[in-house]
C-alpha cells in the first residue's frame, strides 16, 4: 500500500475536518430526536395523572359544596370559566382569605394571583390545589365542610330512645294480656306478667332516652319478651281478644271523660278561691280605713272628676291588687298622665280597702275616685241583674264570681253613673295596659255606641254570636245574626251621648225580661252584652288587645309585645297560684311589692 506523504496527509485531513463536524451535528440531532419525545411524554403523563386526581378531589368537594353552587350545577359556562382560569397566567383574581378555626380576621395567607404562583412552586399537587382555591371561595367550602362535620357528629351522637319505646310497648302489651286473664287470677302466667310489668316500670322510671336506662334493662326486655311470647300462645283467640280490647277502650274513654270533668270542676273551684295574701291585704286596708277620721277617708282632689275634655277611664272591681295593676299600667303608659281621670266602682265590702289603698298609693298626676255601688240608691238590683239562674246554679261554675258578680252587670249603667261625661273607656280589672290609649278619644265612632275588638275566630275556632246565645229560640233568631262576629269586654270605648239617645240601658232590661224563665244565653254578662249592643258596635283595631292570657298557652310573644292591652280572660288569673308563669311577668311588673301592706301580708312575686 503506498504511503502518503506528509503534505498529502495534511490535505486529506483538511478535507475530512468539515465532515467530522457534520457527523457530530447529525449525532446530536439523532440524540435529540430520540430523548426529546420521552421527556415530553413523561411530562404529559404526569399532567393527566394529576388531572385525574384533580377530578377525584373535585368530586369529593362536591359533597361539601351546596347544590346551587356553580360547580355543582355543572353548567358549560362554569366549565369554560374553569379552563380559562387554569390556563390564564396574567388574570388577576379577587383576594380570598383562608380562615383558621376560631379566627375572625384575615391571616397572612392570601389566595389570588400571587397565591397561585406560590402554590405552583410546590409541585403539581400545589398547582391543582391553587386552581381549586381560585374556583371555590375557601371560606365557604370550609364553613360548609364544618357544618357537614357537625351534622354528622349530631347524627352520630344523637340520643336514641328505641329501647325506651320498646319497653313501654312491652308494658302496654303485658297489661293487655293481664286484663285478658280472669279477675283475681293467680295463675303462673298472670303472676309472671305482674312481675315483669313491675320490673320494666322500675327500669323505665322517668327515662326519656336509652342512656337513662339501667344496665339491667336489656335483660329485663328479653325476659318480658319471653313472657309475652308465652302469653300470645295462651291467648290465641283473636276474635275474643278484639272484643275485650274494644271493651277496654270504651272503659278508658269513660275514665278520661270523668277525669276531664273532675279537672274542670277543680279549675272552677280554684278560680273561686281568694288567695290568703289578698284576703290579708283587704283586712289590713279596711282596718286602717276605719281608724281614720271621717273627713280624711275620701279622695281630696275632685276638680277633674266631671270635666268631659279629659280622658276618663272606668274600672269595675272588687280586687284591690288587680285594680292597682290596671291603674298603674294605664298611668305609666300614658303620654299625658295629667289628663287622666280614673273612676273605680266597687261594692260596699271592698270600698274601705280600695279607698285606703289609693290614698296611700296615689296614681301620680292622674285624678282618681272610688265609688261605692251600693250607695247608688236608684240602682234596683232586682231589675238590673239577671235572675234567671239555671237549675244547676249551685255548681262551682255558676258560683264563679265572673258569672254572678253584680259589678259585671253594673257596666250597663255607665251613662247613669256618670251623667256629666260624654265618652269613657271601660277597662276590665284583669287587663294590663302597655301603650298610650289617648287615640281612642279621637277615633270616629261612626254613630255607634260601643267600640270593641272583634274576634271572628279564636284558637282556630269560630267566635260568633251562636257560640254565646241560644239560636234555637225564636226570640233570639228574630233579633240577632248568628254568624255575626263576637267581641269581648276588656277594653271598650263607649259614646255615652249615643248610648243615651238609643236608650240601650232599656234594651238591656228588655233582654233580661225576655230571658226570664228560659235560657237564652250562656252564663256571664258578655252574652247579654252582645245582644244589647248588637248593631251598635264599631270594630277597633285587632292589634289593640290580646286575649287568652288566662287560658291559652299558645299566645305568641310577638303578639303580646305589640298589643296595647293584655287581657287575662279565663280562670288562670295572674294573681292566683294557677296562673300561667309565662304570662305572669307582664302583670307583676306593675305590682308595688315594696309597699308595706304587701310585705306585711307576705305577697311576693
Coordinates of C-alpha atoms in Angstrom, one line a residue:
X1 CA 0.0 0.0 0.0
X2 CA 1.6 3.3 -1.0
X3 CA 2.4 5.6 1.8
X4 CA 1.1 9.2 1.6
X5 CA 3.5 11.9 2.1
X6 CA 3.0 14.4 4.9
X7 CA 1.8 17.1 2.6
X8 CA -0.8 14.7 1.2
X9 CA -1.9 13.7 4.7
X10 CA -2.4 17.3 5.7
X11 CA -4.5 17.9 2.6
X12 CA -6.7 14.8 3.3
X13 CA -7.1 15.9 7.0
X14 CA -8.2 19.3 5.8
X15 CA -10.7 17.7 3.5
X16 CA -12.1 15.4 6.3
X17 CA -12.4 18.1 9.0
X18 CA -15.7 19.6 7.8
X19 CA -17.2 16.1 7.6
X20 CA -16.3 15.4 11.2
X21 CA -18.4 18.4 12.4
X22 CA -21.2 17.3 10.2
X23 CA -21.2 13.9 11.8
X24 CA -21.2 15.4 15.3
X25 CA -24.1 17.6 14.4
X26 CA -26.0 14.7 12.9
X27 CA -25.4 12.6 16.0
X28 CA -26.7 15.4 18.3
X29 CA -29.9 15.7 16.2
X30 CA -30.4 11.9 16.4
X31 CA -29.9 12.1 20.2
X32 CA -32.4 14.9 20.5
X33 CA -35.0 13.2 18.3
X34 CA -34.7 10.1 20.5
X35 CA -34.8 11.5 24.0
X36 CA -37.0 14.6 23.5
X37 CA -40.2 12.7 22.9
X38 CA -39.6 10.6 26.0
X39 CA -39.2 13.7 28.2
X40 CA -42.3 15.3 26.6
X41 CA -44.5 12.2 27.0
X42 CA -43.4 11.8 30.7
X43 CA -44.5 15.4 31.4
X44 CA -47.9 14.9 29.7
X45 CA -48.4 11.7 31.6
X46 CA -47.7 13.5 34.8
X47 CA -50.2 16.2 33.9
X48 CA -53.0 13.7 33.0
X49 CA -52.4 11.8 36.2
X50 CA -52.6 14.9 38.3
X51 CA -55.8 16.0 36.3
X52 CA -57.5 12.7 37.2
X53 CA -56.5 13.3 40.9
X54 CA -57.9 16.8 40.5
X55 CA -61.2 15.5 39.2
X56 CA -61.5 13.0 42.1
X57 CA -60.8 15.8 44.5
X58 CA -63.5 17.9 42.9
X59 CA -65.9 15.0 43.2
X60 CA -65.1 14.8 46.9
X61 CA -65.6 18.6 47.3
X62 CA -68.9 18.4 45.5
X63 CA -70.4 16.6 48.6
X64 CA -69.5 19.7 50.6
X65 CA -70.4 22.4 48.1
X66 CA -74.1 23.3 48.1
X67 CA -76.4 22.2 45.3
X68 CA -76.9 25.7 44.0
X69 CA -73.1 26.3 43.6
X70 CA -71.9 26.8 40.1
X71 CA -69.5 23.8 40.4
X72 CA -72.4 21.6 41.4
X73 CA -74.7 22.7 38.6
X74 CA -72.1 21.8 36.1
X75 CA -73.1 24.4 33.5
X76 CA -71.0 24.9 30.4
X77 CA -70.1 28.5 31.3
X78 CA -68.8 27.2 34.6
X79 CA -66.5 24.7 32.8
X80 CA -65.3 27.3 30.4
X81 CA -64.5 29.7 33.2
X82 CA -62.6 27.0 35.0
X83 CA -60.5 26.2 31.9
X84 CA -59.8 29.9 31.4
X85 CA -58.7 30.3 35.0
X86 CA -56.4 27.2 34.7
X87 CA -54.6 28.5 31.6
X88 CA -54.6 32.2 32.3
X89 CA -51.3 33.4 33.8
X90 CA -51.9 37.1 34.0
X91 CA -55.6 37.2 35.1
X92 CA -56.0 38.8 38.5
X93 CA -58.3 37.1 41.0
X94 CA -60.2 38.7 43.8
X95 CA -58.3 38.4 47.1
X96 CA -59.6 35.5 49.1
X97 CA -58.7 34.6 52.6
X98 CA -58.3 31.3 54.4
X99 CA -59.5 31.4 58.0
X100 CA -58.3 29.1 60.6
X101 CA -60.8 27.7 63.2
X102 CA -61.7 30.4 65.8
X103 CA -60.3 33.3 63.7
X104 CA -62.3 36.3 62.7
X105 CA -59.5 38.3 60.9
X106 CA -57.8 37.6 57.6
X107 CA -54.5 35.7 58.2
X108 CA -51.3 36.2 56.2
X109 CA -52.1 33.6 53.5
X110 CA -54.0 35.2 50.6
X111 CA -55.4 33.2 47.7
X112 CA -55.2 35.1 44.4
X113 CA -52.8 35.6 41.5
X114 CA -49.7 35.7 43.8
X115 CA -51.1 32.9 45.8
X116 CA -51.3 30.8 42.7
X117 CA -47.7 31.5 41.8
X118 CA -46.6 30.5 45.3
X119 CA -48.7 27.4 45.1
X120 CA -47.2 26.3 41.7
X121 CA -43.7 26.4 43.2
X122 CA -44.6 23.4 45.4
X123 CA -45.3 21.0 42.5
X124 CA -48.2 19.7 40.5
X125 CA -50.3 19.0 43.5
X126 CA -49.9 22.6 44.6
X127 CA -50.8 23.7 41.1
X128 CA -54.2 22.0 41.1
X129 CA -54.9 22.8 44.7
X130 CA -54.3 26.5 43.9
X131 CA -56.7 26.2 40.8
X132 CA -59.3 24.7 43.1
X133 CA -58.8 27.5 45.6
X134 CA -59.3 30.0 42.8
X135 CA -62.5 28.4 41.7
X136 CA -64.1 28.0 45.1
X137 CA -64.2 30.5 47.9
X138 CA -62.3 28.5 50.5
X139 CA -64.1 30.3 53.4
X140 CA -67.4 29.0 52.0
X141 CA -66.1 25.5 51.5
X142 CA -64.5 25.4 54.9
X143 CA -67.7 26.6 56.7
X144 CA -69.9 24.2 54.8
X145 CA -67.5 21.4 55.5
X146 CA -67.6 22.3 59.2
X147 CA -71.4 22.3 59.0
X148 CA -71.3 18.8 57.4
X149 CA -69.0 17.6 60.1
X150 CA -71.3 19.0 62.8
X151 CA -74.4 17.4 61.2
X152 CA -72.5 14.0 61.0
X153 CA -71.5 14.3 64.6
X154 CA -75.0 15.3 65.7
X155 CA -76.4 12.2 63.9
X156 CA -73.7 10.1 65.4
X157 CA -74.2 11.3 69.0
X158 CA -78.0 11.9 68.9
X159 CA -79.5 10.2 71.9
X160 CA -81.8 7.4 70.9
X161 CA -85.0 6.2 72.6
X162 CA -85.5 3.0 70.8
X163 CA -85.2 0.8 73.9
X164 CA -87.4 3.1 76.0
X165 CA -90.2 3.0 73.4
X166 CA -89.9 -0.8 73.1
X167 CA -90.1 -1.3 76.8
X168 CA -93.1 1.0 77.1
X169 CA -94.8 -1.0 74.3
X170 CA -94.0 -4.2 76.1
X171 CA -95.6 -2.9 79.3
X172 CA -98.8 -2.0 77.4
X173 CA -99.0 -5.4 75.8
X174 CA -98.4 -7.1 79.1
X175 CA -101.1 -5.2 80.8
X176 CA -103.5 -6.0 77.9
X177 CA -102.7 -9.8 78.3
X178 CA -103.2 -9.4 82.1
X179 CA -106.7 -8.0 81.5
X180 CA -107.5 -11.0 79.4
X181 CA -107.0 -13.2 82.4
X182 CA -109.8 -14.0 84.7
X183 CA -110.3 -11.4 87.5
X184 CA -108.1 -12.1 90.6
X185 CA -106.3 -14.8 88.6
X186 CA -103.3 -16.3 90.4
X187 CA -102.1 -18.4 87.6
X188 CA -98.4 -18.7 87.0
X189 CA -98.7 -16.7 83.8
X190 CA -100.6 -13.9 85.5
X191 CA -98.0 -13.7 88.3
X192 CA -95.2 -13.7 85.9
X193 CA -96.8 -10.9 83.9
X194 CA -97.3 -8.8 87.0
X195 CA -93.7 -9.4 88.0
X196 CA -92.3 -8.4 84.6
X197 CA -94.5 -5.3 84.5
X198 CA -93.2 -4.2 87.9
X199 CA -89.6 -4.8 86.8
X200 CA -90.0 -3.0 83.5
X201 CA -91.7 0.0 85.1
X202 CA -88.9 0.2 87.7
X203 CA -86.3 0.1 85.0
X204 CA -88.1 2.8 82.9
X205 CA -88.7 5.2 85.8
X206 CA -88.5 8.7 84.3
X207 CA -86.2 7.6 81.4
X208 CA -86.5 9.6 78.2
X209 CA -83.6 8.2 76.2
X210 CA -81.8 4.9 76.2
X211 CA -78.8 6.3 78.1
X212 CA -81.1 6.9 81.1
X213 CA -81.9 3.2 81.4
X214 CA -80.3 0.9 84.0
X215 CA -77.8 -1.6 82.8
X216 CA -80.2 -4.4 83.5
X217 CA -82.8 -3.0 81.1
X218 CA -81.7 -5.2 78.2
X219 CA -82.0 -8.4 80.3
X220 CA -85.5 -7.4 81.5
X221 CA -86.6 -6.6 78.0
X222 CA -85.6 -10.2 77.0
X223 CA -87.4 -11.6 80.0
X224 CA -90.5 -9.6 79.2
X225 CA -90.4 -10.7 75.5
X226 CA -90.3 -14.3 76.6
X227 CA -93.4 -13.9 78.8
X228 CA -95.2 -12.1 76.1
X229 CA -94.5 -14.9 73.6
X230 CA -95.9 -17.4 76.1
X231 CA -99.0 -15.2 76.7
X232 CA -99.5 -15.0 72.9
X233 CA -99.7 -18.8 72.7
X234 CA -102.2 -18.9 75.6
X235 CA -104.5 -16.2 74.4
X236 CA -104.7 -17.0 70.7
X237 CA -108.4 -16.4 70.1
X238 CA -108.2 -13.2 68.0
X239 CA -112.0 -12.6 68.0
X240 CA -112.3 -12.7 71.7
X241 CA -109.2 -10.6 72.2
X242 CA -110.6 -7.9 69.8
X243 CA -113.9 -7.8 71.7
X244 CA -112.0 -7.5 75.0
X245 CA -109.8 -4.7 73.6
X246 CA -112.8 -2.7 72.4
X247 CA -114.4 -3.0 75.9
X248 CA -111.1 -1.8 77.4
X249 CA -111.0 1.1 75.0
X250 CA -114.5 2.1 75.9
X251 CA -113.7 1.9 79.6
X252 CA -110.6 4.0 79.2
X253 CA -112.6 6.7 77.3
X254 CA -115.1 6.8 80.1
X255 CA -112.3 7.3 82.6
X256 CA -110.8 10.1 80.5
X257 CA -114.2 11.9 80.4
X258 CA -114.6 11.5 84.2
X259 CA -111.1 12.9 84.8
X260 CA -111.7 15.8 82.4
X261 CA -114.9 16.6 84.2
X262 CA -113.1 16.5 87.6
X263 CA -110.3 18.7 86.2
X264 CA -112.9 21.3 85.1
X265 CA -114.6 21.1 88.5
X266 CA -111.2 21.7 90.3
X267 CA -110.3 24.5 87.9
X268 CA -113.6 26.3 88.6
X269 CA -113.1 25.7 92.3
X270 CA -109.6 27.2 92.2
X271 CA -110.9 30.2 90.3
X272 CA -113.4 30.9 93.0
X273 CA -110.9 30.9 95.8
X274 CA -109.5 34.1 97.2
X275 CA -105.7 33.9 97.9
X276 CA -104.8 34.2 101.6
X277 CA -102.4 37.2 100.9
X278 CA -105.1 39.2 99.2
X279 CA -107.6 38.5 102.0
X280 CA -104.9 39.7 104.5
X281 CA -104.4 42.8 102.3
X282 CA -108.1 43.6 102.3
X283 CA -108.5 43.2 106.0
X284 CA -105.5 45.4 106.9
X285 CA -106.6 48.2 104.5
X286 CA -110.2 48.0 105.9
X287 CA -108.9 48.3 109.4
X288 CA -106.8 51.3 108.6
X289 CA -109.8 52.9 106.9
X290 CA -112.0 52.9 110.0
X291 CA -109.1 54.1 112.1
X292 CA -109.1 57.4 110.0
X293 CA -111.3 60.3 110.8
X294 CA -114.3 60.5 108.5
X295 CA -113.2 63.7 106.9
X296 CA -109.9 62.1 105.8
X297 CA -111.3 58.9 104.2
X298 CA -112.3 60.3 100.8
X299 CA -110.3 61.5 97.8
X300 CA -109.3 65.1 98.2
X301 CA -108.9 66.4 94.6
X302 CA -112.3 66.4 92.8
X303 CA -111.8 69.2 90.4
X304 CA -111.2 66.9 87.4
X305 CA -113.8 64.3 88.0
X306 CA -116.6 65.8 85.8
X307 CA -114.6 67.5 83.1
X308 CA -115.6 66.0 79.7
X309 CA -112.5 67.3 78.0
X310 CA -110.2 64.9 79.9
X311 CA -109.6 61.1 79.3
X312 CA -111.9 59.2 81.6
X313 CA -111.4 55.5 82.4
X314 CA -113.9 53.3 84.3
X315 CA -113.0 50.2 86.2
X316 CA -115.5 47.9 88.0
X317 CA -113.6 45.8 90.5
X318 CA -113.7 44.2 94.0
X319 CA -110.0 43.2 93.8
X320 CA -107.6 45.8 95.3
X321 CA -104.4 44.4 93.8
X322 CA -105.8 43.7 90.4
X323 CA -107.3 47.2 90.2
X324 CA -104.0 48.7 91.3
X325 CA -102.2 47.0 88.4
X326 CA -104.7 48.4 85.9
X327 CA -104.3 51.9 87.3
X328 CA -100.5 51.7 87.5
X329 CA -100.1 50.3 84.0
X330 CA -102.6 52.9 82.5
X331 CA -100.8 55.9 84.1
X332 CA -97.3 54.7 83.3
X333 CA -98.2 54.0 79.7
X334 CA -99.9 57.4 79.1
X335 CA -98.2 60.2 77.2
X336 CA -100.2 62.8 79.1
X337 CA -101.0 61.3 82.6
X338 CA -102.1 64.8 83.9
X339 CA -105.2 64.4 81.6
X340 CA -106.3 61.0 83.0
X341 CA -109.3 60.6 85.3
X342 CA -109.8 57.1 86.6
X343 CA -113.1 56.1 88.2
X344 CA -113.1 52.9 90.3
X345 CA -116.5 51.4 91.0
X346 CA -116.6 48.7 93.8
X347 CA -119.0 47.2 96.3
X348 CA -119.7 48.2 99.9
X349 CA -117.5 45.4 101.2
X350 CA -114.4 46.4 99.4
X351 CA -114.9 50.2 99.3
X352 CA -112.9 50.8 102.5
X353 CA -109.9 48.8 101.4
X354 CA -110.0 50.3 97.9
X355 CA -110.1 53.8 99.3
X356 CA -107.3 53.3 101.7
X357 CA -105.1 51.7 99.1
X358 CA -105.3 54.6 96.6
X359 CA -104.9 57.2 99.4
X360 CA -101.6 55.6 100.3
X361 CA -100.7 54.9 96.6
X362 CA -101.9 57.8 94.5
X363 CA -101.7 57.5 90.7
X364 CA -99.2 60.3 90.2
X365 CA -100.6 63.2 88.1
X366 CA -103.8 61.4 87.3
X367 CA -107.0 62.0 89.2
X368 CA -108.9 59.1 90.8
X369 CA -112.1 58.5 92.6
X370 CA -113.6 55.4 94.3
X371 CA -117.4 54.9 94.1
X372 CA -119.5 52.6 96.2
X373 CA -122.0 50.9 94.0
X374 CA -124.3 50.2 97.0
X375 CA -124.7 54.0 97.5
X376 CA -126.4 54.3 94.1
X377 CA -129.9 54.1 95.5
X378 CA -131.6 54.4 92.1
X379 CA -130.0 51.1 91.0
X380 CA -132.6 48.4 91.6
X381 CA -130.7 45.0 91.8
X382 CA -134.0 43.1 91.4
X383 CA -134.4 44.7 88.0
X384 CA -130.9 45.4 86.9
X385 CA -129.3 42.0 87.3
X386 CA -130.2 38.6 85.9
X387 CA -132.5 36.5 88.0
X388 CA -133.0 33.5 85.6
X389 CA -130.4 31.3 87.2
X390 CA -130.3 27.8 85.7
X391 CA -131.3 24.7 87.7
X392 CA -127.7 23.8 88.3
X393 CA -127.0 27.2 89.9
X394 CA -125.2 25.6 92.8
X395 CA -122.5 24.1 90.7
X396 CA -119.0 25.6 91.1
X397 CA -119.2 27.0 87.6
X398 CA -122.2 29.2 88.4
X399 CA -120.6 30.2 91.7
X400 CA -117.6 31.7 89.8
X401 CA -117.5 35.4 90.6
X402 CA -117.3 36.4 87.0
X403 CA -120.8 35.0 86.4
X404 CA -122.6 36.2 89.5
X405 CA -120.7 39.4 90.5
X406 CA -123.1 42.4 90.3
X407 CA -120.2 44.6 89.3
X408 CA -120.0 42.9 85.9
X409 CA -123.6 43.9 85.2
X410 CA -123.2 47.4 86.7
X411 CA -121.3 48.4 83.5
X412 CA -124.7 48.6 81.7
X413 CA -125.5 51.6 83.8
X414 CA -122.4 53.7 83.0
X415 CA -124.4 56.6 81.4
X416 CA -126.5 56.8 84.6
X417 CA -123.5 56.5 87.0
X418 CA -121.6 59.3 85.1
X419 CA -124.2 61.7 83.7
X420 CA -121.7 64.5 83.2
X421 CA -119.4 62.5 80.8
X422 CA -119.7 62.1 77.1
X423 CA -117.1 59.4 76.4
X424 CA -115.3 56.8 78.6
X425 CA -113.0 53.9 78.2
X426 CA -114.1 50.8 80.1
X427 CA -111.2 48.5 81.4
X428 CA -111.7 45.1 83.0
X429 CA -109.7 44.6 86.2
X430 CA -107.8 41.7 84.6
X431 CA -106.0 43.7 81.9
X432 CA -102.6 45.3 81.7
X433 CA -102.1 48.5 79.6
X434 CA -98.8 48.7 77.6
X435 CA -99.4 51.6 75.3
X436 CA -101.0 55.1 75.4
X437 CA -104.7 54.9 74.7
X438 CA -105.5 58.6 74.1
X439 CA -106.1 58.0 70.4
X440 CA -109.3 56.2 71.3
X441 CA -110.9 59.6 72.1
X442 CA -110.2 61.0 68.6
X443 CA -111.5 57.9 66.7
X444 CA -114.6 58.1 64.5
X445 CA -117.3 56.0 66.2
X446 CA -119.4 56.2 63.0
X447 CA -122.5 56.8 65.1
X448 CA -122.0 53.7 67.2
X449 CA -122.1 53.3 70.9
X450 CA -119.5 50.6 71.6
X451 CA -116.0 50.4 70.2
X452 CA -114.6 46.9 70.8
X453 CA -112.1 44.4 69.5
X454 CA -113.9 41.8 67.3
X455 CA -113.0 38.2 67.4
X456 CA -114.3 36.3 64.4
X457 CA -112.0 33.4 65.3
X458 CA -110.0 32.4 68.3
X459 CA -107.7 29.4 68.6
X460 CA -108.8 28.2 65.1
X461 CA -112.5 28.2 66.1
X462 CA -115.3 30.5 65.0
X463 CA -116.1 33.1 67.6
X464 CA -119.6 34.2 66.5
X465 CA -122.8 35.0 68.4
X466 CA -124.2 31.5 68.1
X467 CA -121.4 30.4 70.5
X468 CA -122.9 32.5 73.3
X469 CA -126.7 32.7 72.6
X470 CA -129.4 30.1 72.1
X471 CA -130.4 30.5 68.4
X472 CA -132.9 27.7 68.7
X473 CA -135.2 30.1 70.5
X474 CA -137.3 32.2 68.0
X475 CA -136.8 35.4 70.1
X476 CA -133.0 35.3 69.5
X477 CA -133.3 34.3 65.9
X478 CA -135.6 37.2 65.1
X479 CA -133.4 39.8 66.6
X480 CA -129.8 38.7 66.1
X481 CA -127.4 37.4 63.4
X482 CA -126.0 34.0 64.4
X483 CA -122.8 34.4 62.3
X484 CA -122.0 38.0 63.4
X485 CA -118.5 38.3 64.9
X486 CA -118.4 38.3 68.6
X487 CA -116.4 40.8 70.6
X488 CA -115.2 40.9 74.2
X489 CA -115.1 43.2 77.2
X490 CA -111.6 44.1 78.3
X491 CA -111.1 47.5 76.7
X492 CA -114.2 49.3 75.3
X493 CA -114.8 52.8 74.1
X494 CA -118.3 54.0 75.0
X495 CA -120.0 57.0 73.4
X496 CA -122.4 57.9 76.3
X497 CA -124.3 60.5 74.3
X498 CA -125.2 58.0 71.6
X499 CA -125.9 55.4 74.4
X500 CA -128.5 57.8 76.0
X501 CA -130.1 58.6 72.6
X502 CA -130.5 54.9 71.7
X503 CA -131.7 54.1 75.3
X504 CA -129.6 50.9 75.3
X505 CA -130.0 50.5 79.1
X506 CA -133.7 49.9 78.4
X507 CA -132.7 47.4 75.7
X508 CA -130.6 45.6 78.3
X509 CA -133.7 45.5 80.6
X510 CA -135.8 44.1 77.8
X511 CA -133.4 41.3 77.2
X512 CA -133.4 40.4 80.9
X513 CA -137.2 40.3 80.9
X514 CA -137.2 38.1 77.8
X515 CA -134.7 35.8 79.4
X516 CA -136.8 35.1 82.5
X517 CA -138.0 31.5 82.6
X518 CA -135.9 30.4 79.6
X519 CA -132.2 30.0 78.8
X520 CA -131.4 32.5 76.0
X521 CA -127.7 32.8 76.6
X522 CA -124.8 31.2 78.4
X523 CA -123.6 32.3 81.9
X524 CA -122.0 35.7 82.4
X525 CA -122.5 39.3 81.3
X526 CA -120.9 39.0 77.9
X527 CA -123.8 37.2 76.1
X528 CA -126.4 39.7 77.2
X529 CA -123.9 42.5 76.3
X530 CA -123.6 41.0 72.8
X531 CA -127.4 41.1 72.5
X532 CA -127.7 44.6 73.9
X533 CA -125.0 46.2 71.7
X534 CA -125.9 44.3 68.6
X535 CA -125.9 46.7 65.7
X536 CA -124.3 49.5 67.8
X537 CA -120.7 48.3 67.9
X538 CA -117.8 49.5 65.8
X539 CA -114.7 47.4 65.3
X540 CA -111.5 48.5 66.9
X541 CA -108.0 47.6 65.6
X542 CA -107.4 43.9 66.2
X543 CA -103.9 44.6 67.5
X544 CA -105.2 46.8 70.3
X545 CA -105.8 43.9 72.7
X546 CA -104.6 40.3 73.0
X547 CA -107.0 37.8 74.6
X548 CA -106.4 34.5 76.2
X549 CA -103.6 35.0 78.7
X550 CA -105.7 33.3 81.4
X551 CA -106.3 30.1 79.5
X552 CA -104.4 29.8 76.2
X553 CA -100.7 28.7 76.5
X554 CA -100.1 29.3 72.8
X555 CA -100.4 33.1 72.6
X556 CA -97.2 34.3 70.7
X557 CA -94.8 36.6 72.4
X558 CA -94.7 38.7 69.3
X559 CA -98.5 39.5 69.6
X560 CA -98.1 40.2 73.3
X561 CA -95.3 42.7 72.8
X562 CA -97.2 44.5 70.0
X563 CA -100.5 44.7 71.8
X564 CA -101.6 47.9 73.7
X565 CA -103.7 45.9 76.2
X566 CA -103.2 42.4 77.5
X567 CA -106.4 40.6 78.7
X568 CA -106.1 37.8 81.2
X569 CA -109.5 36.4 80.5
X570 CA -110.0 32.8 81.7
X571 CA -109.7 31.1 85.1
X572 CA -106.0 31.3 85.4
X573 CA -105.8 34.9 86.6
X574 CA -102.3 36.4 87.2
X575 CA -103.0 36.9 91.0
X576 CA -103.9 33.2 91.5
X577 CA -101.5 30.4 92.1
X578 CA -102.8 28.6 89.0
X579 CA -101.7 31.5 86.7
X580 CA -99.5 30.6 83.7
X581 CA -96.0 31.6 84.6
X582 CA -95.0 32.6 81.0
X583 CA -97.6 35.4 81.1
X584 CA -97.5 36.4 84.7
X585 CA -94.4 38.7 84.4
X586 CA -96.3 41.2 82.3
X587 CA -98.7 41.7 85.2
X588 CA -96.3 41.5 88.2
X589 CA -94.1 44.3 86.9
X590 CA -96.8 46.8 87.8
X591 CA -97.3 45.5 91.4
X592 CA -95.6 47.6 94.0
X593 CA -94.1 44.7 96.0
X594 CA -92.1 47.2 98.1
X595 CA -95.3 48.6 99.6
X596 CA -95.5 47.8 103.3
X597 CA -99.1 46.4 103.1
X598 CA -97.9 43.7 100.6
X599 CA -94.8 42.8 102.6
X600 CA -96.9 42.5 105.8
X601 CA -99.3 40.1 104.0
X602 CA -96.4 38.1 102.5
X603 CA -97.3 39.0 98.9
X604 CA -94.2 38.4 96.8
X605 CA -93.5 37.9 93.0

